[in-house]
PDB file of C-alpha atoms in Angstrom:
ATOM      1  CA  MET A   1     109.990 148.475   4.503  1.00 52.00           C
ATOM      2  CA  ALA A   2     109.659 151.104   7.256  1.00 56.00           C
ATOM      3  CA  ILE A   3     112.826 151.751   9.264  1.00 70.00           C
ATOM      4  CA  SER A   4     112.406 151.083  12.983  1.00 85.00           C
ATOM      5  CA  VAL A   5     114.359 153.175  15.482  1.00 93.00           C
ATOM      6  CA  THR A   6     113.718 152.143  19.076  1.00 96.00           C
ATOM      7  CA  ALA A   7     114.267 153.624  22.503  1.00 98.00           C
ATOM      8  CA  ALA A   8     113.916 152.921  26.198  1.00 98.00           C
ATOM      9  CA  LEU A   9     113.460 155.343  29.061  1.00 98.00           C
ATOM     10  CA  LEU A  10     115.029 154.850  32.479  1.00 98.00           C
ATOM     11  CA  ILE A  11     113.564 156.958  35.301  1.00 97.00           C
ATOM     12  CA  ILE A  12     115.974 157.176  38.239  1.00 97.00           C
ATOM     13  CA  GLY A  13     114.972 158.204  41.744  1.00 95.00           C
ATOM     14  CA  ASP A  14     113.660 156.969  45.067  1.00 95.00           C
ATOM     15  CA  GLU A  15     111.197 159.867  45.091  1.00 94.00           C
ATOM     16  CA  ILE A  16     109.353 158.433  42.086  1.00 95.00           C
ATOM     17  CA  LEU A  17     109.073 154.955  43.595  1.00 95.00           C
ATOM     18  CA  THR A  18     107.803 156.248  46.944  1.00 95.00           C
ATOM     19  CA  GLY A  19     105.217 158.465  45.273  1.00 94.00           C
ATOM     20  CA  ARG A  20     106.621 161.664  46.761  1.00 93.00           C
ATOM     21  CA  THR A  21     107.257 162.989  43.255  1.00 93.00           C
ATOM     22  CA  LYS A  22     104.728 162.299  40.494  1.00 93.00           C
ATOM     23  CA  ASP A  23     106.481 161.599  37.220  1.00 94.00           C
ATOM     24  CA  LYS A  24     105.642 164.053  34.441  1.00 93.00           C
ATOM     25  CA  ASN A  25     108.294 162.947  31.963  1.00 96.00           C
ATOM     26  CA  ILE A  26     107.148 159.561  30.665  1.00 97.00           C
ATOM     27  CA  GLY A  27     104.123 160.795  28.714  1.00 96.00           C
ATOM     28  CA  TYR A  28     105.979 163.806  27.345  1.00 96.00           C
ATOM     29  CA  ILE A  29     108.959 161.768  26.133  1.00 97.00           C
ATOM     30  CA  ALA A  30     106.737 159.034  24.671  1.00 96.00           C
ATOM     31  CA  GLU A  31     104.713 161.557  22.655  1.00 93.00           C
ATOM     32  CA  TYR A  32     107.830 163.478  21.623  1.00 95.00           C
ATOM     33  CA  LEU A  33     109.665 160.404  20.356  1.00 96.00           C
ATOM     34  CA  THR A  34     106.606 159.047  18.571  1.00 92.00           C
ATOM     35  CA  GLY A  35     106.248 162.384  16.814  1.00 90.00           C
ATOM     36  CA  ILE A  36     109.763 162.242  15.374  1.00 92.00           C
ATOM     37  CA  GLY A  37     109.685 158.580  14.371  1.00 92.00           C
ATOM     38  CA  ILE A  38     111.287 156.788  17.336  1.00 95.00           C
ATOM     39  CA  ASP A  39     109.423 153.923  18.995  1.00 94.00           C
ATOM     40  CA  LEU A  40     109.547 154.007  22.795  1.00 96.00           C
ATOM     41  CA  ARG A  41     109.479 150.301  23.637  1.00 96.00           C
ATOM     42  CA  GLU A  42     110.200 150.138  27.343  1.00 98.00           C
ATOM     43  CA  VAL A  43     110.143 152.292  30.485  1.00 98.00           C
ATOM     44  CA  ARG A  44     111.797 151.319  33.765  1.00 98.00           C
ATOM     45  CA  ILE A  45     111.954 153.052  37.140  1.00 97.00           C
ATOM     46  CA  VAL A  46     114.859 152.270  39.453  1.00 97.00           C
ATOM     47  CA  PRO A  47     115.927 153.603  42.868  1.00 96.00           C
ATOM     48  CA  ASP A  48     119.070 155.575  43.662  1.00 96.00           C
ATOM     49  CA  VAL A  49     121.111 152.389  43.962  1.00 96.00           C
ATOM     50  CA  GLU A  50     124.197 152.114  41.768  1.00 97.00           C
ATOM     51  CA  GLU A  51     124.051 148.406  41.034  1.00 97.00           C
ATOM     52  CA  GLU A  52     120.420 148.660  39.965  1.00 97.00           C
ATOM     53  CA  ILE A  53     121.093 151.649  37.721  1.00 98.00           C
ATOM     54  CA  VAL A  54     124.103 149.910  36.159  1.00 98.00           C
ATOM     55  CA  ALA A  55     122.154 146.718  35.505  1.00 98.00           C
ATOM     56  CA  ALA A  56     119.259 148.589  33.913  1.00 98.00           C
ATOM     57  CA  VAL A  57     121.511 150.798  31.782  1.00 98.00           C
ATOM     58  CA  ASN A  58     123.478 147.851  30.413  1.00 98.00           C
ATOM     59  CA  ALA A  59     120.336 145.827  29.699  1.00 98.00           C
ATOM     60  CA  LEU A  60     118.500 148.644  27.933  1.00 98.00           C
ATOM     61  CA  ARG A  61     121.337 150.228  25.954  1.00 98.00           C
ATOM     62  CA  SER A  62     122.131 146.879  24.364  1.00 97.00           C
ATOM     63  CA  ARG A  63     118.504 146.182  23.461  1.00 98.00           C
ATOM     64  CA  TYR A  64     117.418 149.455  21.856  1.00 98.00           C
ATOM     65  CA  THR A  65     118.766 152.084  19.474  1.00 97.00           C
ATOM     66  CA  TYR A  66     118.726 154.724  22.208  1.00 98.00           C
ATOM     67  CA  LEU A  67     118.395 154.883  25.976  1.00 98.00           C
ATOM     68  CA  PHE A  68     117.216 158.074  27.676  1.00 98.00           C
ATOM     69  CA  THR A  69     117.551 158.567  31.423  1.00 98.00           C
ATOM     70  CA  THR A  70     116.053 161.227  33.676  1.00 97.00           C
ATOM     71  CA  GLY A  71     116.939 162.132  37.235  1.00 95.00           C
ATOM     72  CA  GLY A  72     119.882 161.934  39.602  1.00 93.00           C
ATOM     73  CA  ILE A  73     122.286 164.504  38.150  1.00 94.00           C
ATOM     74  CA  GLY A  74     121.891 167.221  40.806  1.00 92.00           C
ATOM     75  CA  PRO A  75     124.246 168.414  43.582  1.00 92.00           C
ATOM     76  CA  THR A  76     123.226 166.182  46.507  1.00 91.00           C
ATOM     77  CA  HIS A  77     124.728 162.943  47.810  1.00 90.00           C
ATOM     78  CA  ASP A  78     121.918 160.818  46.370  1.00 88.00           C
ATOM     79  CA  ASP A  79     122.478 162.121  42.826  1.00 91.00           C
ATOM     80  CA  ILE A  80     124.521 159.154  41.624  1.00 96.00           C
ATOM     81  CA  THR A  81     123.411 158.788  38.008  1.00 97.00           C
ATOM     82  CA  ALA A  82     126.660 160.082  36.476  1.00 97.00           C
ATOM     83  CA  ASP A  83     128.779 157.728  38.596  1.00 96.00           C
ATOM     84  CA  SER A  84     126.487 154.821  37.757  1.00 97.00           C
ATOM     85  CA  ILE A  85     126.625 155.521  34.017  1.00 98.00           C
ATOM     86  CA  ALA A  86     130.429 155.661  34.201  1.00 98.00           C
ATOM     87  CA  ALA A  87     130.409 152.320  36.005  1.00 98.00           C
ATOM     88  CA  ALA A  88     128.092 150.826  33.381  1.00 98.00           C
ATOM     89  CA  PHE A  89     130.496 151.840  30.612  1.00 98.00           C
ATOM     90  CA  GLY A  90     133.601 151.007  32.621  1.00 98.00           C
ATOM     91  CA  VAL A  91     135.103 154.484  32.292  1.00 98.00           C
ATOM     92  CA  ALA A  92     136.520 157.030  34.715  1.00 98.00           C
ATOM     93  CA  ILE A  93     134.578 160.038  35.943  1.00 97.00           C
ATOM     94  CA  GLY A  94     135.755 163.417  37.147  1.00 95.00           C
ATOM     95  CA  VAL A  95     135.057 167.138  37.155  1.00 95.00           C
ATOM     96  CA  ASP A  96     134.888 168.180  33.504  1.00 96.00           C
ATOM     97  CA  PRO A  97     136.316 171.623  32.616  1.00 96.00           C
ATOM     98  CA  ARG A  98     133.631 172.071  29.944  1.00 96.00           C
ATOM     99  CA  ALA A  99     130.897 171.551  32.507  1.00 96.00           C
ATOM    100  CA  VAL A 100     132.616 173.863  34.992  1.00 95.00           C
ATOM    101  CA  ALA A 101     132.722 176.594  32.335  1.00 94.00           C
ATOM    102  CA  LEU A 102     128.955 176.232  31.868  1.00 95.00           C
ATOM    103  CA  LEU A 103     128.298 176.408  35.605  1.00 95.00           C
ATOM    104  CA  ARG A 104     130.376 179.589  35.804  1.00 93.00           C
ATOM    105  CA  GLU A 105     127.817 181.230  33.546  1.00 92.00           C
ATOM    106  CA  ARG A 106     125.332 180.883  36.406  1.00 91.00           C
ATOM    107  CA  TYR A 107     127.410 180.905  39.582  1.00 90.00           C
ATOM    108  CA  GLN A 108     130.054 183.249  40.931  1.00 90.00           C
ATOM    109  CA  PRO A 109     133.414 181.586  41.706  1.00 87.00           C
ATOM    110  CA  HIS A 110     132.732 181.575  45.453  1.00 89.00           C
ATOM    111  CA  GLU A 111     129.355 179.923  44.817  1.00 90.00           C
ATOM    112  CA  LEU A 112     130.880 176.920  43.048  1.00 90.00           C
ATOM    113  CA  ASN A 113     131.180 174.825  46.180  1.00 92.00           C
ATOM    114  CA  GLU A 114     131.861 171.097  46.318  1.00 91.00           C
ATOM    115  CA  ALA A 115     128.188 170.231  46.065  1.00 91.00           C
ATOM    116  CA  ARG A 116     127.607 172.272  42.909  1.00 93.00           C
ATOM    117  CA  LEU A 117     130.762 170.896  41.333  1.00 93.00           C
ATOM    118  CA  ARG A 118     129.163 167.448  41.577  1.00 94.00           C
ATOM    119  CA  MET A 119     127.007 168.615  38.676  1.00 95.00           C
ATOM    120  CA  ALA A 120     130.200 168.984  36.606  1.00 95.00           C
ATOM    121  CA  ARG A 121     131.280 165.356  37.106  1.00 96.00           C
ATOM    122  CA  ILE A 122     131.035 163.749  33.666  1.00 97.00           C
ATOM    123  CA  PRO A 123     132.087 160.237  32.534  1.00 97.00           C
ATOM    124  CA  GLU A 124     135.213 160.142  30.396  1.00 97.00           C
ATOM    125  CA  GLY A 125     134.435 160.295  26.669  1.00 97.00           C
ATOM    126  CA  ALA A 126     130.950 161.758  27.080  1.00 98.00           C
ATOM    127  CA  ASP A 127     129.582 164.716  25.131  1.00 97.00           C
ATOM    128  CA  LEU A 128     127.702 167.397  27.044  1.00 98.00           C
ATOM    129  CA  ILE A 129     124.010 168.162  26.613  1.00 97.00           C
ATOM    130  CA  GLU A 130     123.383 171.867  27.062  1.00 94.00           C
ATOM    131  CA  ASN A 131     121.021 173.045  29.768  1.00 94.00           C
ATOM    132  CA  PRO A 132     119.744 176.498  28.798  1.00 93.00           C
ATOM    133  CA  ILE A 133     117.710 176.855  32.009  1.00 93.00           C
ATOM    134  CA  SER A 134     120.069 176.193  34.921  1.00 91.00           C
ATOM    135  CA  LYS A 135     123.334 175.524  33.019  1.00 93.00           C
ATOM    136  CA  ALA A 136     124.163 172.204  34.760  1.00 94.00           C
ATOM    137  CA  PRO A 137     124.597 169.928  31.726  1.00 96.00           C
ATOM    138  CA  GLY A 138     123.417 166.466  30.917  1.00 97.00           C
ATOM    139  CA  PHE A 139     125.586 164.216  28.787  1.00 98.00           C
ATOM    140  CA  ARG A 140     125.660 161.578  26.098  1.00 98.00           C
ATOM    141  CA  ILE A 141     127.885 158.531  26.105  1.00 98.00           C
ATOM    142  CA  GLY A 142     127.444 155.868  23.446  1.00 97.00           C
ATOM    143  CA  ASN A 143     123.724 155.567  22.756  1.00 98.00           C
ATOM    144  CA  VAL A 144     122.751 156.772  26.256  1.00 98.00           C
ATOM    145  CA  PHE A 145     121.394 160.284  26.862  1.00 98.00           C
ATOM    146  CA  VAL A 146     121.427 161.430  30.478  1.00 98.00           C
ATOM    147  CA  MET A 147     118.973 164.224  31.243  1.00 97.00           C
ATOM    148  CA  ALA A 148     117.675 166.100  34.260  1.00 96.00           C
ATOM    149  CA  GLY A 149     114.536 164.967  36.056  1.00 95.00           C
ATOM    150  CA  VAL A 150     113.022 168.450  36.337  1.00 95.00           C
ATOM    151  CA  PRO A 151     110.443 168.466  33.502  1.00 95.00           C
ATOM    152  CA  SER A 152     111.210 171.935  32.122  1.00 95.00           C
ATOM    153  CA  ILE A 153     114.944 171.210  31.986  1.00 96.00           C
ATOM    154  CA  MET A 154     114.419 167.730  30.549  1.00 96.00           C
ATOM    155  CA  GLN A 155     112.209 169.159  27.806  1.00 96.00           C
ATOM    156  CA  ALA A 156     114.814 171.774  26.890  1.00 96.00           C
ATOM    157  CA  MET A 157     117.501 169.086  26.753  1.00 96.00           C
ATOM    158  CA  LEU A 158     115.311 166.868  24.582  1.00 96.00           C
ATOM    159  CA  ASP A 159     114.868 169.709  22.093  1.00 96.00           C
ATOM    160  CA  ILE A 160     118.651 170.040  21.907  1.00 95.00           C
ATOM    161  CA  ILE A 161     119.165 166.290  21.515  1.00 96.00           C
ATOM    162  CA  ALA A 162     116.489 165.705  18.867  1.00 95.00           C
ATOM    163  CA  PRO A 163     118.345 166.993  15.766  1.00 94.00           C
ATOM    164  CA  SER A 164     121.169 164.503  16.400  1.00 95.00           C
ATOM    165  CA  LEU A 165     118.903 161.457  16.595  1.00 96.00           C
ATOM    166  CA  ARG A 166     118.408 158.939  13.840  1.00 94.00           C
ATOM    167  CA  THR A 167     114.693 158.612  13.192  1.00 90.00           C
ATOM    168  CA  GLY A 168     112.504 156.149  11.358  1.00 85.00           C
ATOM    169  CA  ALA A 169     109.097 156.223   9.754  1.00 82.00           C
ATOM    170  CA  ARG A 170     106.554 158.082  11.850  1.00 84.00           C
ATOM    171  CA  MET A 171     103.713 156.229  13.487  1.00 86.00           C
ATOM    172  CA  ILE A 172     100.302 156.738  11.894  1.00 90.00           C
ATOM    173  CA  ILE A 173      97.484 156.627  14.421  1.00 91.00           C
ATOM    174  CA  GLU A 174      93.776 156.423  13.634  1.00 93.00           C
ATOM    175  CA  THR A 175      91.097 156.483  16.314  1.00 94.00           C
ATOM    176  CA  ILE A 176      87.673 154.976  15.696  1.00 94.00           C
ATOM    177  CA  GLU A 177      84.703 155.567  17.998  1.00 91.00           C
ATOM    178  CA  ALA A 178      82.760 152.403  18.836  1.00 89.00           C
ATOM    179  CA  GLU A 179      79.613 154.368  19.638  1.00 83.00           C
ATOM    180  CA  GLY A 180      77.031 152.443  21.627  1.00 81.00           C
ATOM    181  CA  LEU A 181      78.945 149.160  21.502  1.00 87.00           C
ATOM    182  CA  ALA A 182      80.552 147.434  24.470  1.00 87.00           C
ATOM    183  CA  GLU A 183      83.899 145.665  24.030  1.00 90.00           C
ATOM    184  CA  GLY A 184      82.328 142.266  24.555  1.00 90.00           C
ATOM    185  CA  ILE A 185      80.184 142.758  21.447  1.00 91.00           C
ATOM    186  CA  TYR A 186      83.002 143.515  19.014  1.00 93.00           C
ATOM    187  CA  ALA A 187      85.924 141.726  20.715  1.00 93.00           C
ATOM    188  CA  GLU A 188      85.788 138.550  18.601  1.00 93.00           C
ATOM    189  CA  GLY A 189      85.523 140.403  15.316  1.00 94.00           C
ATOM    190  CA  LEU A 190      88.279 142.813  16.322  1.00 94.00           C
ATOM    191  CA  SER A 191      90.546 139.895  17.172  1.00 94.00           C
ATOM    192  CA  GLN A 192      90.007 138.422  13.712  1.00 95.00           C
ATOM    193  CA  ILE A 193      90.842 141.752  12.068  1.00 94.00           C
ATOM    194  CA  ALA A 194      94.006 142.046  14.171  1.00 93.00           C
ATOM    195  CA  SER A 195      95.087 138.554  13.130  1.00 93.00           C
ATOM    196  CA  SER A 196      94.541 139.410   9.453  1.00 93.00           C
ATOM    197  CA  ASN A 197      96.451 142.698   9.644  1.00 93.00           C
ATOM    198  CA  GLU A 198      99.819 141.878  11.210  1.00 86.00           C
ATOM    199  CA  GLY A 199     101.422 145.093   9.994  1.00 85.00           C
ATOM    200  CA  VAL A 200      99.455 147.214  12.449  1.00 91.00           C
ATOM    201  CA  SER A 201      98.701 147.348  16.159  1.00 92.00           C
ATOM    202  CA  ILE A 202      95.042 147.463  17.189  1.00 94.00           C
ATOM    203  CA  GLY A 203      93.857 148.302  20.684  1.00 93.00           C
ATOM    204  CA  SER A 204      90.502 148.856  22.348  1.00 93.00           C
ATOM    205  CA  TYR A 205      90.298 151.459  25.098  1.00 91.00           C
ATOM    206  CA  PRO A 206      87.196 151.907  27.260  1.00 87.00           C
ATOM    207  CA  SER A 207      86.781 155.009  29.408  1.00 82.00           C
ATOM    208  CA  PHE A 208      84.247 156.597  31.704  1.00 78.00           C
ATOM    209  CA  SER A 209      83.414 160.271  32.023  1.00 68.00           C
ATOM    210  CA  THR A 210      80.591 162.485  33.256  1.00 69.00           C
ATOM    211  CA  SER A 211      78.962 162.057  29.859  1.00 70.00           C
ATOM    212  CA  GLY A 212      78.936 158.284  30.168  1.00 72.00           C
ATOM    213  CA  PHE A 213      80.688 155.196  28.839  1.00 78.00           C
ATOM    214  CA  ARG A 214      82.953 155.401  25.776  1.00 82.00           C
ATOM    215  CA  ASN A 215      84.934 152.897  23.709  1.00 89.00           C
ATOM    216  CA  GLN A 216      87.647 153.860  21.257  1.00 92.00           C
ATOM    217  CA  ILE A 217      89.539 151.543  18.932  1.00 93.00           C
ATOM    218  CA  VAL A 218      93.014 152.752  17.974  1.00 94.00           C
ATOM    219  CA  VAL A 219      94.947 151.537  14.929  1.00 94.00           C
ATOM    220  CA  ARG A 220      98.693 152.194  14.835  1.00 90.00           C
ATOM    221  CA  GLY A 221     101.150 151.483  12.061  1.00 88.00           C
ATOM    222  CA  LYS A 222     103.818 152.944   9.801  1.00 86.00           C
ATOM    223  CA  ASP A 223     102.364 151.789   6.493  1.00 89.00           C
ATOM    224  CA  PRO A 224      99.506 154.130   5.477  1.00 90.00           C
ATOM    225  CA  ASP A 225      97.836 151.476   3.314  1.00 92.00           C
ATOM    226  CA  ALA A 226      97.929 148.915   6.126  1.00 93.00           C
ATOM    227  CA  VAL A 227      96.406 151.370   8.588  1.00 93.00           C
ATOM    228  CA  THR A 228      93.681 152.280   6.091  1.00 94.00           C
ATOM    229  CA  THR A 229      92.876 148.621   5.351  1.00 94.00           C
ATOM    230  CA  ALA A 230      92.562 147.729   9.029  1.00 94.00           C
ATOM    231  CA  SER A 231      90.571 150.857   9.866  1.00 95.00           C
ATOM    232  CA  THR A 232      88.133 150.200   7.024  1.00 95.00           C
ATOM    233  CA  ALA A 233      87.608 146.627   8.222  1.00 95.00           C
ATOM    234  CA  ILE A 234      86.921 147.859  11.765  1.00 94.00           C
ATOM    235  CA  ARG A 235      84.405 150.451  10.617  1.00 94.00           C
ATOM    236  CA  GLU A 236      82.628 147.800   8.554  1.00 93.00           C
ATOM    237  CA  LEU A 237      82.558 145.473  11.581  1.00 93.00           C
ATOM    238  CA  LEU A 238      81.093 148.164  13.819  1.00 92.00           C
ATOM    239  CA  GLY A 239      78.549 149.086  11.173  1.00 90.00           C
ATOM    240  CA  ARG A 240      77.324 145.492  10.917  1.00 89.00           C
ATOM    241  CA  LEU A 241      77.088 145.126  14.688  1.00 88.00           C
ATOM    242  CA  LYS A 242      75.133 148.361  15.041  1.00 84.00           C
ATOM    243  CA  GLY A 243      72.798 147.168  12.280  1.00 78.00           C
ATOM    244  CA  ASP A 244      72.218 143.911  14.107  1.00 68.00           C
ATOM    245  CA  ARG A 245      71.267 145.866  17.231  1.00 60.00           C
ATOM    246  CA  ALA A 246      68.931 148.250  15.438  1.00 51.00           C
ATOM    247  CA  PRO A 247      65.309 148.107  16.698  1.00 47.00           C
ATOM    248  CA  LEU A 248      62.767 146.407  14.469  1.00 40.00           C
TER     249      LEU A 248
END
């Protein structure tokens, strides 16, 4: 039986919810985790409000193998993620000498003002996540990984985190073109195939482009034989339906 390792992603920041900042991390993290055999099961976005961050962290970290967070670990007053994570775990937080040493690689002593030292405040018992770009670290506590919201920094942190993660079987994805067929024509047959192949996930995805209308059916699963069986059944279904529509 395929091992399932699950994850959730918590996006933290008022700027995401107001639309001022367009999130670029969800798709990247989802694809990254899928590629290494971790199933991203849930994504939440919460504002810079401690009680909401704490509630989300405690709900998600207990439900999934891993929880990843992005945002809210900078030097300004509204960067409250570290404090909120400490509150969620019920531990103290303070300026961490390890984090200060990393910041000193970037800043001169006179530049390490009170605001920048906020980026060195780490919950007690947490391990640091290196930041090779701007030096201000993220951290891991329990099964929670706290990363920056800036995409380039988040991506660098994720590369550093990845080797330490437990992974499961990788998702196998097969895409089938339903050429010339609308969803309403194959929906019933596709539903029957989905019911008969519980070991896979089957989805139908219509799209529009300058070249016209397009339908794709995507089969996902971790058992190669199950994916092949379902995909074969779908291709046979589409073939029959196209035959029925062929001109006399």
